[in-house]
CSV table of C-alpha atoms in Angstrom, one decimal:
chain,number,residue,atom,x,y,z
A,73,UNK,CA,-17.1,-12.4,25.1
A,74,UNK,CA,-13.4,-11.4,25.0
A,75,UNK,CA,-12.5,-7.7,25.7
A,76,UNK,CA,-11.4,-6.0,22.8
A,77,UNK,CA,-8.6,-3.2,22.8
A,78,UNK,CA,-9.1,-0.4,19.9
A,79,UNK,CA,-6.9,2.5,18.6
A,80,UNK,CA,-9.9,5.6,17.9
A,81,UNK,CA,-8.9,8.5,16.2
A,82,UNK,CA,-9.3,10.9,19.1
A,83,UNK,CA,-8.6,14.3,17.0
A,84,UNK,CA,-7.3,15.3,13.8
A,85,UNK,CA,-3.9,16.2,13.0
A,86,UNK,CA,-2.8,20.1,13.0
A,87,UNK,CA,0.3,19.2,9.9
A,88,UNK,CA,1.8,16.7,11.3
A,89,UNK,CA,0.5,13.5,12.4
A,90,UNK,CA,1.2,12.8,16.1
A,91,UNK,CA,0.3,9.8,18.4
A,92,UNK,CA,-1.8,12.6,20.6
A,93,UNK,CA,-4.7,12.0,17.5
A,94,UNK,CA,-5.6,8.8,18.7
A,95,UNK,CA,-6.9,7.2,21.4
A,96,UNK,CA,-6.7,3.5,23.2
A,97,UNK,CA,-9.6,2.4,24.6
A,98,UNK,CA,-11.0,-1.7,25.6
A,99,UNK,CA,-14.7,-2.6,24.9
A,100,UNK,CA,-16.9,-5.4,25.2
A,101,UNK,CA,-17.2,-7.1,22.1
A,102,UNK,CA,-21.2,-7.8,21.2
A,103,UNK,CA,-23.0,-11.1,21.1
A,104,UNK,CA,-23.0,-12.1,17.3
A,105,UNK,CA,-26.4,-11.9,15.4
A,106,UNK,CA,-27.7,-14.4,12.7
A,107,UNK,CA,-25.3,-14.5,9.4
A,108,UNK,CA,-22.4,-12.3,11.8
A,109,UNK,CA,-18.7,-13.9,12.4
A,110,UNK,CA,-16.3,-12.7,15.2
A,111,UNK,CA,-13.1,-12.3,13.8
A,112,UNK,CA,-9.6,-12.8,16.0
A,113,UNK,CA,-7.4,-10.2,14.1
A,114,UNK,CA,-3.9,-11.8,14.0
A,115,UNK,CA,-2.2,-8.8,11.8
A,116,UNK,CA,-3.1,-5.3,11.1
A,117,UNK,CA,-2.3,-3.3,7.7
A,118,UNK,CA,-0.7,-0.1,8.4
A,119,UNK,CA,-1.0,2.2,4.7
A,120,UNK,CA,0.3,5.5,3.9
A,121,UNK,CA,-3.8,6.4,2.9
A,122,UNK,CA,-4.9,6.2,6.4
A,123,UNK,CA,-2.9,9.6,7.1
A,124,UNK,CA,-5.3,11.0,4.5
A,125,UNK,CA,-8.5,10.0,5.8
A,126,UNK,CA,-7.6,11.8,9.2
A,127,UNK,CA,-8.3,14.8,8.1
A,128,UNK,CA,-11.6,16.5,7.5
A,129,UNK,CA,-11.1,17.2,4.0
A,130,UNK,CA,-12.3,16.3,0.6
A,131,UNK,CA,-11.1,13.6,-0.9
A,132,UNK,CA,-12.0,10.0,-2.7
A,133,UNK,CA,-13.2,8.7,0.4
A,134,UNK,CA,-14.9,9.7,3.2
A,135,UNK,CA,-13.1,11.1,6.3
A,136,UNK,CA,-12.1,9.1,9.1
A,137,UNK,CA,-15.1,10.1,11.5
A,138,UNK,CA,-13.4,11.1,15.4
A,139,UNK,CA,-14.5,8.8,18.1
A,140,UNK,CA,-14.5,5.6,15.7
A,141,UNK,CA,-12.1,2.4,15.5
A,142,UNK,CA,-9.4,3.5,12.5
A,143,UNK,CA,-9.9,2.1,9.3
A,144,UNK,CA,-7.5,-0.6,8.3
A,145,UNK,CA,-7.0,-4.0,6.5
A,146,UNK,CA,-6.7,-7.3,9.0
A,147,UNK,CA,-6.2,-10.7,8.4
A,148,UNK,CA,-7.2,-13.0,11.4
A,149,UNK,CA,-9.3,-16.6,12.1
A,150,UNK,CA,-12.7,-17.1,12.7
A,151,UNK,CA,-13.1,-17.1,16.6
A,152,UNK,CA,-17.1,-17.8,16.6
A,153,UNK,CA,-19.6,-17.6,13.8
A,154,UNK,CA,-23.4,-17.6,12.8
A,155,UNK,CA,-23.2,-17.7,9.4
A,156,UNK,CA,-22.8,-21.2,7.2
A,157,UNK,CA,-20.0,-20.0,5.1
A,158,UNK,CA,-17.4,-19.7,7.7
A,159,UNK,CA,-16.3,-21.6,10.1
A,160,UNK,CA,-14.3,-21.7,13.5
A,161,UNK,CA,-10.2,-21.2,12.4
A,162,UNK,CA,-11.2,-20.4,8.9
A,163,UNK,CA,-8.3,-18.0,7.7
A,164,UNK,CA,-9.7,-15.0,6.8
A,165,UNK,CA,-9.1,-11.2,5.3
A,166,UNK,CA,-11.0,-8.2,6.0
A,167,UNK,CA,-10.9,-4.3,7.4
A,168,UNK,CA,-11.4,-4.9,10.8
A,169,UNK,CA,-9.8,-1.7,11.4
A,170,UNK,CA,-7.3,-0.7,14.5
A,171,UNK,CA,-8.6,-3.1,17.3
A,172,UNK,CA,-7.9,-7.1,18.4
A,173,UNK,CA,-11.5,-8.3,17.3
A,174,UNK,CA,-14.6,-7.6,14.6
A,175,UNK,CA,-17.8,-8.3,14.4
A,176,UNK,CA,-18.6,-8.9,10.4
A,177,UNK,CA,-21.4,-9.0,8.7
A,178,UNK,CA,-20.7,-11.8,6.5
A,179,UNK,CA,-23.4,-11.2,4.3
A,180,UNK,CA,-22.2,-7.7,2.9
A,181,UNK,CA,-20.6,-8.3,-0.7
A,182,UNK,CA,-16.4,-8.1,0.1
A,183,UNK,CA,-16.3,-7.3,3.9
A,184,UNK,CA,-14.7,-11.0,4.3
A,185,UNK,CA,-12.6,-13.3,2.0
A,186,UNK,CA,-11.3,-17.1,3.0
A,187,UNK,CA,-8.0,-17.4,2.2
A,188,UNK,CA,-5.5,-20.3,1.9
A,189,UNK,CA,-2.4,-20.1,4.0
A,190,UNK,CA,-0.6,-23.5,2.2
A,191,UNK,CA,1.7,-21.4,0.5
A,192,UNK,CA,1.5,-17.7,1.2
A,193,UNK,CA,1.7,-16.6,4.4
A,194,UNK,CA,-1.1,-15.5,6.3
A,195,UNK,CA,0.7,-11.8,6.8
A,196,UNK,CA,1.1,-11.6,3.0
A,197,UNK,CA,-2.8,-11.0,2.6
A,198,UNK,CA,-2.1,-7.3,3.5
A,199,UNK,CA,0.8,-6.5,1.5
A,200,UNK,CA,2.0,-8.4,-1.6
A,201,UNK,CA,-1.2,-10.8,-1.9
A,202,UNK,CA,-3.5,-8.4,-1.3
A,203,UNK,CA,-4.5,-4.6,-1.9
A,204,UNK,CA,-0.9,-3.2,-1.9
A,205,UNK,CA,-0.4,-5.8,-4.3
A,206,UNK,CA,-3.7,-5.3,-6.5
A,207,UNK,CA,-2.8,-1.9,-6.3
A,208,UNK,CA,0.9,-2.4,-8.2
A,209,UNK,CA,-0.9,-4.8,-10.4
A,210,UNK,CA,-3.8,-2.3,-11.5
A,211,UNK,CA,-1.5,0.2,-11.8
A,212,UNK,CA,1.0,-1.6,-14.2
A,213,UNK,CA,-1.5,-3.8,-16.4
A,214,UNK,CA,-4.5,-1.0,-16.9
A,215,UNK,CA,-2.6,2.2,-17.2
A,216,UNK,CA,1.5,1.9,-18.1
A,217,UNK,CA,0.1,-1.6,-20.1
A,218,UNK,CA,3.9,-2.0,-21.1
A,219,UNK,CA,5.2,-3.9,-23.5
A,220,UNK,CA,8.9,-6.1,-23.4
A,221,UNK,CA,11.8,-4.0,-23.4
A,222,UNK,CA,9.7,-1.0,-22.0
A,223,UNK,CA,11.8,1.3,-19.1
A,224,UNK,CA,9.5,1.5,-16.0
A,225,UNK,CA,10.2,3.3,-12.8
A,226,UNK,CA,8.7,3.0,-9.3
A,227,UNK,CA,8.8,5.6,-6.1
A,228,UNK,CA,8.5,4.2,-2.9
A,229,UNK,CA,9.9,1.2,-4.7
A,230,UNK,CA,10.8,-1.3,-1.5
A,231,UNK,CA,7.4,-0.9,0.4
A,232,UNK,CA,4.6,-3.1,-0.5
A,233,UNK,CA,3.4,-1.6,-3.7
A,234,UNK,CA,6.5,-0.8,-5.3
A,235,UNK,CA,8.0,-4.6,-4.1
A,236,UNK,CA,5.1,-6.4,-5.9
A,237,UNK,CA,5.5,-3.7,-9.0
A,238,UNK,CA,8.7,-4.8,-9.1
A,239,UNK,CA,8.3,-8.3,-9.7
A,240,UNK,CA,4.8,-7.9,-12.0
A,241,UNK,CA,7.1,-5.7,-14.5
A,242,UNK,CA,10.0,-7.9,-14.3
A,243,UNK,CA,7.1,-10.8,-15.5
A,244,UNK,CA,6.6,-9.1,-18.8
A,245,UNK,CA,9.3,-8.3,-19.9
A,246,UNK,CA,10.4,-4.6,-19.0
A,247,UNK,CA,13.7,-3.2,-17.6
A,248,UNK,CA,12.8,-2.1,-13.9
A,249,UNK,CA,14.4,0.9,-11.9
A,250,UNK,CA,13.3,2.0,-8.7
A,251,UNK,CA,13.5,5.1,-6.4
A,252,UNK,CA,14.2,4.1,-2.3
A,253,UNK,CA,15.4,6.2,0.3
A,254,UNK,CA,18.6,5.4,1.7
A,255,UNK,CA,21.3,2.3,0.4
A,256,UNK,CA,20.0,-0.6,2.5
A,257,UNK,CA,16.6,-0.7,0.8
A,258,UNK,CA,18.3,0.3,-2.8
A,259,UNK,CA,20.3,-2.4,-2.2
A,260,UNK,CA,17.3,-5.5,-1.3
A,261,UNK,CA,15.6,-3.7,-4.6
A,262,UNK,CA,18.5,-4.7,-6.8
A,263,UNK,CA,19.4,-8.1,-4.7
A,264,UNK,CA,16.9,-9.7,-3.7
A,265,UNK,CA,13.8,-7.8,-5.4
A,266,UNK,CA,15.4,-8.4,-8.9
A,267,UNK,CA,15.1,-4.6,-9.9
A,268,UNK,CA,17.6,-3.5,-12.9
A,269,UNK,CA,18.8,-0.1,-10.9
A,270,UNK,CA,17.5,1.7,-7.8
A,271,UNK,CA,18.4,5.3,-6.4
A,272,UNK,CA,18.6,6.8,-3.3
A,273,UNK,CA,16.5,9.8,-3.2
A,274,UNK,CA,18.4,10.8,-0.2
A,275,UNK,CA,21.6,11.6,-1.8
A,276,UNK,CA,20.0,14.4,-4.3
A,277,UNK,CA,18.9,17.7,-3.3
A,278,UNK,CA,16.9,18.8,-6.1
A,279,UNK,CA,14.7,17.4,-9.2
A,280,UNK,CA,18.2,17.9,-11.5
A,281,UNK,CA,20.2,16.5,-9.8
A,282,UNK,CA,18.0,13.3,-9.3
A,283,UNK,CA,16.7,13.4,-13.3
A,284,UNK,CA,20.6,13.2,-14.2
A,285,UNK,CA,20.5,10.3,-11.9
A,286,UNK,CA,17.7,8.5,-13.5
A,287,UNK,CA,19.3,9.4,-16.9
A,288,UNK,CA,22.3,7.0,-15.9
A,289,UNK,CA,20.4,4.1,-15.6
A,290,UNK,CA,17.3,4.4,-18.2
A,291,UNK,CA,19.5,5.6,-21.0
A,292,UNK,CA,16.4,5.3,-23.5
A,293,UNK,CA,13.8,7.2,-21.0
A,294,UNK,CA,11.2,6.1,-18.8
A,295,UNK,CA,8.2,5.2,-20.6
A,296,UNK,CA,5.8,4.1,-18.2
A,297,UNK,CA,6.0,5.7,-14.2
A,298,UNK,CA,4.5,4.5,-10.7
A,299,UNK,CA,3.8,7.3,-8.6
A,300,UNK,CA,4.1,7.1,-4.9
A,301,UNK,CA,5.4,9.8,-3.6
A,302,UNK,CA,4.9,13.1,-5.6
A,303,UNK,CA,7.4,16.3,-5.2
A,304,UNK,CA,11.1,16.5,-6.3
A,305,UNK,CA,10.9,12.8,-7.5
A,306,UNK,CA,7.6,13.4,-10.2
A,307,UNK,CA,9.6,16.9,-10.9
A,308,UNK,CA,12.5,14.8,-11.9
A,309,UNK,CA,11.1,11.9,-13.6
A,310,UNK,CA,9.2,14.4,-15.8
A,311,UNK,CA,12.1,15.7,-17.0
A,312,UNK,CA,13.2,11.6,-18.3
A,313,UNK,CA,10.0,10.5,-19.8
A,314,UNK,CA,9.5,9.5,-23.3
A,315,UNK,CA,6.6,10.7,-25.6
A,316,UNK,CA,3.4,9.0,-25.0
A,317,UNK,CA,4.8,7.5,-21.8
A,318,UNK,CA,2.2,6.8,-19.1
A,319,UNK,CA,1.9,7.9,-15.2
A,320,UNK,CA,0.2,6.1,-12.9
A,321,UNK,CA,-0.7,7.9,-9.9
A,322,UNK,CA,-1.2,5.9,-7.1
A,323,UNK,CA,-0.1,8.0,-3.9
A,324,UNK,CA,1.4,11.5,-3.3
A,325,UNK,CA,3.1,10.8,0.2
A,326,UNK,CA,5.2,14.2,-0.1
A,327,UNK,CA,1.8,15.9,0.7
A,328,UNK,CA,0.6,13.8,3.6
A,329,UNK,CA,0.7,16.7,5.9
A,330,UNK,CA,-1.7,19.1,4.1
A,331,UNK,CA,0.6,21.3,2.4
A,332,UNK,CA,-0.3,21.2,-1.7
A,333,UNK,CA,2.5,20.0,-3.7
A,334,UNK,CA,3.2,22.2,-7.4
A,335,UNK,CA,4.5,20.9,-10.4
A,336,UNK,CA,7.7,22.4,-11.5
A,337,UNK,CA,7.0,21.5,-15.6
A,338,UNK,CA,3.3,20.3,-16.4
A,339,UNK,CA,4.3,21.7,-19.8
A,340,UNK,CA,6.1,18.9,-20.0
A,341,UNK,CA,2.9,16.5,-19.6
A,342,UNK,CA,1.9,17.9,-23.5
A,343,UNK,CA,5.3,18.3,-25.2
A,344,UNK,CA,5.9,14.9,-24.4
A,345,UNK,CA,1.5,13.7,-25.0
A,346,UNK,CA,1.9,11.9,-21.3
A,347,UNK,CA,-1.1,9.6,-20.4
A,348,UNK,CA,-1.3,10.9,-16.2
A,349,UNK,CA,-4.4,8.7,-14.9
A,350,UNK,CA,-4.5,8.8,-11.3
A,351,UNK,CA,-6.6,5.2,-9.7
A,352,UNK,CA,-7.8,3.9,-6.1
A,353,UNK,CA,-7.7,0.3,-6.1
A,354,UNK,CA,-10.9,-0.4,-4.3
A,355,UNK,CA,-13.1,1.0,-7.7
A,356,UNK,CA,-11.6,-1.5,-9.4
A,357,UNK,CA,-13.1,-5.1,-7.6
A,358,UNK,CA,-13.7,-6.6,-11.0
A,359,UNK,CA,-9.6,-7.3,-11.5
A,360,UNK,CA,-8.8,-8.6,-8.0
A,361,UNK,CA,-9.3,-12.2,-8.7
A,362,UNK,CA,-7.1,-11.9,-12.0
A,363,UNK,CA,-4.5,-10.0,-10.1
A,364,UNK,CA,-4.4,-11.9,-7.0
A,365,UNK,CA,-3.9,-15.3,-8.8
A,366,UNK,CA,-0.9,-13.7,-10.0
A,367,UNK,CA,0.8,-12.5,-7.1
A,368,UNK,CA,-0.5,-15.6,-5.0
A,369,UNK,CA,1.9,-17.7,-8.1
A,370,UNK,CA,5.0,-15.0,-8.1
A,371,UNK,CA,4.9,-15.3,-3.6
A,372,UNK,CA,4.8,-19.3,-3.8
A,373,UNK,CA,7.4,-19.4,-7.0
A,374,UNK,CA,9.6,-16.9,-4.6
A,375,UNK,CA,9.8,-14.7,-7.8
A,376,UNK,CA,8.5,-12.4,-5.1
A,377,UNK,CA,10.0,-11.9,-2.0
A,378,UNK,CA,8.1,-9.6,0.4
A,379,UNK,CA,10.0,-8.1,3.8
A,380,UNK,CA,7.9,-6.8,6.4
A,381,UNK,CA,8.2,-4.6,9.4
A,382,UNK,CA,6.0,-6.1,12.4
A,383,UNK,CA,5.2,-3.8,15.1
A,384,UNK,CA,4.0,-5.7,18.1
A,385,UNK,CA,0.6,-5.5,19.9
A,386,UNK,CA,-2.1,-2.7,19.6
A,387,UNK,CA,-0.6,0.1,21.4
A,388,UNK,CA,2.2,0.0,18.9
A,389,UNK,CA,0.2,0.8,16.2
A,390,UNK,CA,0.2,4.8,16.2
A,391,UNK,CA,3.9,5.4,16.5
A,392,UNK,CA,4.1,2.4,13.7
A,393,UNK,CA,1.9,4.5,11.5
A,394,UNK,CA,4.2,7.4,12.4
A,395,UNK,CA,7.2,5.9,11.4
A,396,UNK,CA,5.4,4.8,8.1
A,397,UNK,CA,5.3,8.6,6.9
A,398,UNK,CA,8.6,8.8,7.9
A,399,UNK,CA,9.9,5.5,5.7
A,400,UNK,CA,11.2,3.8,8.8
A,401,UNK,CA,9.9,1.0,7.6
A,402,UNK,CA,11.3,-1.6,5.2
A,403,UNK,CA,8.8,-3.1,3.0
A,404,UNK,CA,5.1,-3.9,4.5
A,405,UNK,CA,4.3,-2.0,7.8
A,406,UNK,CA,2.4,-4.8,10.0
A,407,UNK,CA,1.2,-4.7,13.3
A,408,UNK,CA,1.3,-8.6,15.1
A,409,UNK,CA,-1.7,-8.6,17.3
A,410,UNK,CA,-1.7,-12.7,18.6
């Protein structure tokens, strides 16, 4: 059997995250078992969430436990199998986690899903066709539910949730600004993403300053928001939504680190009657198909246009992850294993 490298989480992080938490080790993969398939990983999803589940704290899901291979999305071929639904080269999805190889147990309901690489590229699976992707979609359709000529907004609107977001609200009908950081990204958002406006976080210094911003370009108020990041930026947005606008939170990257981020206004959540519904994706498996055969038609149609960043090889993976938090990354982190 082939040796397998893995990335462990080795200890958790003190604040910051730093590539001392983790750990890379090579093991021998098992012999495969009745109804098991050994999966060749060919990318690796790296996700702002995993900094979350490094630390030993309460939260929707269950810590990442030390010692073990890091939790993560993959999308890889079938390299051997004993199980009749998949075969050798089948094209598959998964959460292999933070190694080169998995052992699946096929039979488990959702721990592997075929996939057709005809017209969406096999990388796609982890960003824009897959739970980045679902997550935009869930977000959108279930919570802002807007209708034409609605003003949406987006944080963290270039990487893979806010991307796909992008092109679901443009879909029905609603006028689309984003929040980036830095011009480059602002710039693919408007160009190439089809967003009506995008602003750079970077060149405002406080919630004011970035609300009068945001006033510019959604001169009727925001009515529904997609909440990344948390902070200054959901400070400022607060200040531009309409009454009985709806917040979907989604991800509060601001307080990766362990610090707790306040609220400047919540008052400002009942004068205006806001709707604030915060979600995880993977409680929601009964929308997947519907949202997927969406985003599968906008990547094939190129209504949606997906960039990635590919780190390369296993032992890239932690300072990848790093630079994640950081937004050094330009759309969908990815690490190329093969």
């Amino acid at each position: 059997m082939p040796a397998n490298r893995q990335i462990l989480l080795d200890n958790r992080p003190q604040g910051e995250a730093t590539t001392s938490n983790f750990k890379l080790v090579t093991s021998e993969t098992p012999a495969l078992k009745d109804g098991q398939v050994l999966v060749r990983h060919h990318y690796l999803s790296l996700d702002p969430y995993m900094r979350g589940r490094m630390n030993d704290s309460k939260s929707y899901a269950a810590s990442q436990p030390l010692g073990e291979v890091m939790i993560g999305g993959t999308v890889g071929e079938v390299a051997e199998s004993k199980h009749p639904k998949y075969a050798v080269g089948d094209k598959v999805v998964g959460m292999g986690g933070w190694q080169e190889y998995s052992v699946v147990d096929a039979e488990q309901p959702g721990a592997l899903r075929k996939v057709d690489t005809t017209h969406v590229p096999l990388s796609h699976y982890l960003g824009a066709v897959g739970m980045p992707g679902v997550t935009a979609w869930y977000g959108l359709v279930k919570i802002i539910n807007p209708q034409p000529g609605d003003t949406v907004v987006v944080s963290a609107a270039t990487g893979a949730v806010g991307s796909a977001f992008g092109a679901l609200a443009k879909a029905r009908g609603c006028r689309v600004v984003g929040i980036a950081g830095g011009p480059d990204k602002c710039k693919y958002a408007v160009e190439e993403l089809g967003f009506d406006a995008c602003i750079d976080y970077r060149l405002h210094k406080d919630m004011y300053s970035l609300a009068k911003a945001l006033k510019e370009v959604c001169p009727k108020g925001i009515d529904g928001y997609f909440e990344n990041v948390g902070g200054m930026v959901l400070d400022a947005v607060l200040l531009r939504m309409n009454a009985f606008g709806r917040i979907a939170v989604c991800g509060m990257i601001a307080g990766y680190d362990g610090q707790p981020l306040p609220l400047a206004n919540p008052a400002l959540i009942l004068v205006n009657r806001l709707k604030v519904e915060g979600f995880i994706v993977s409680e929601h498996m009964e929308v997947w198909p519907e949202a997927l055969k969406e985003l599968g038609t906008l990547v094939a149609t190129g209504k949606l246009r997906p960039r990635e960043t590919i780190a390369q090889g296993i032992s890239a993976a932690p300072e990848a992850f790093l630079g994640l938090l950081k937004g050094k990354n330009f759309g969908k982190q990815l690490v190329k294993l093969v």
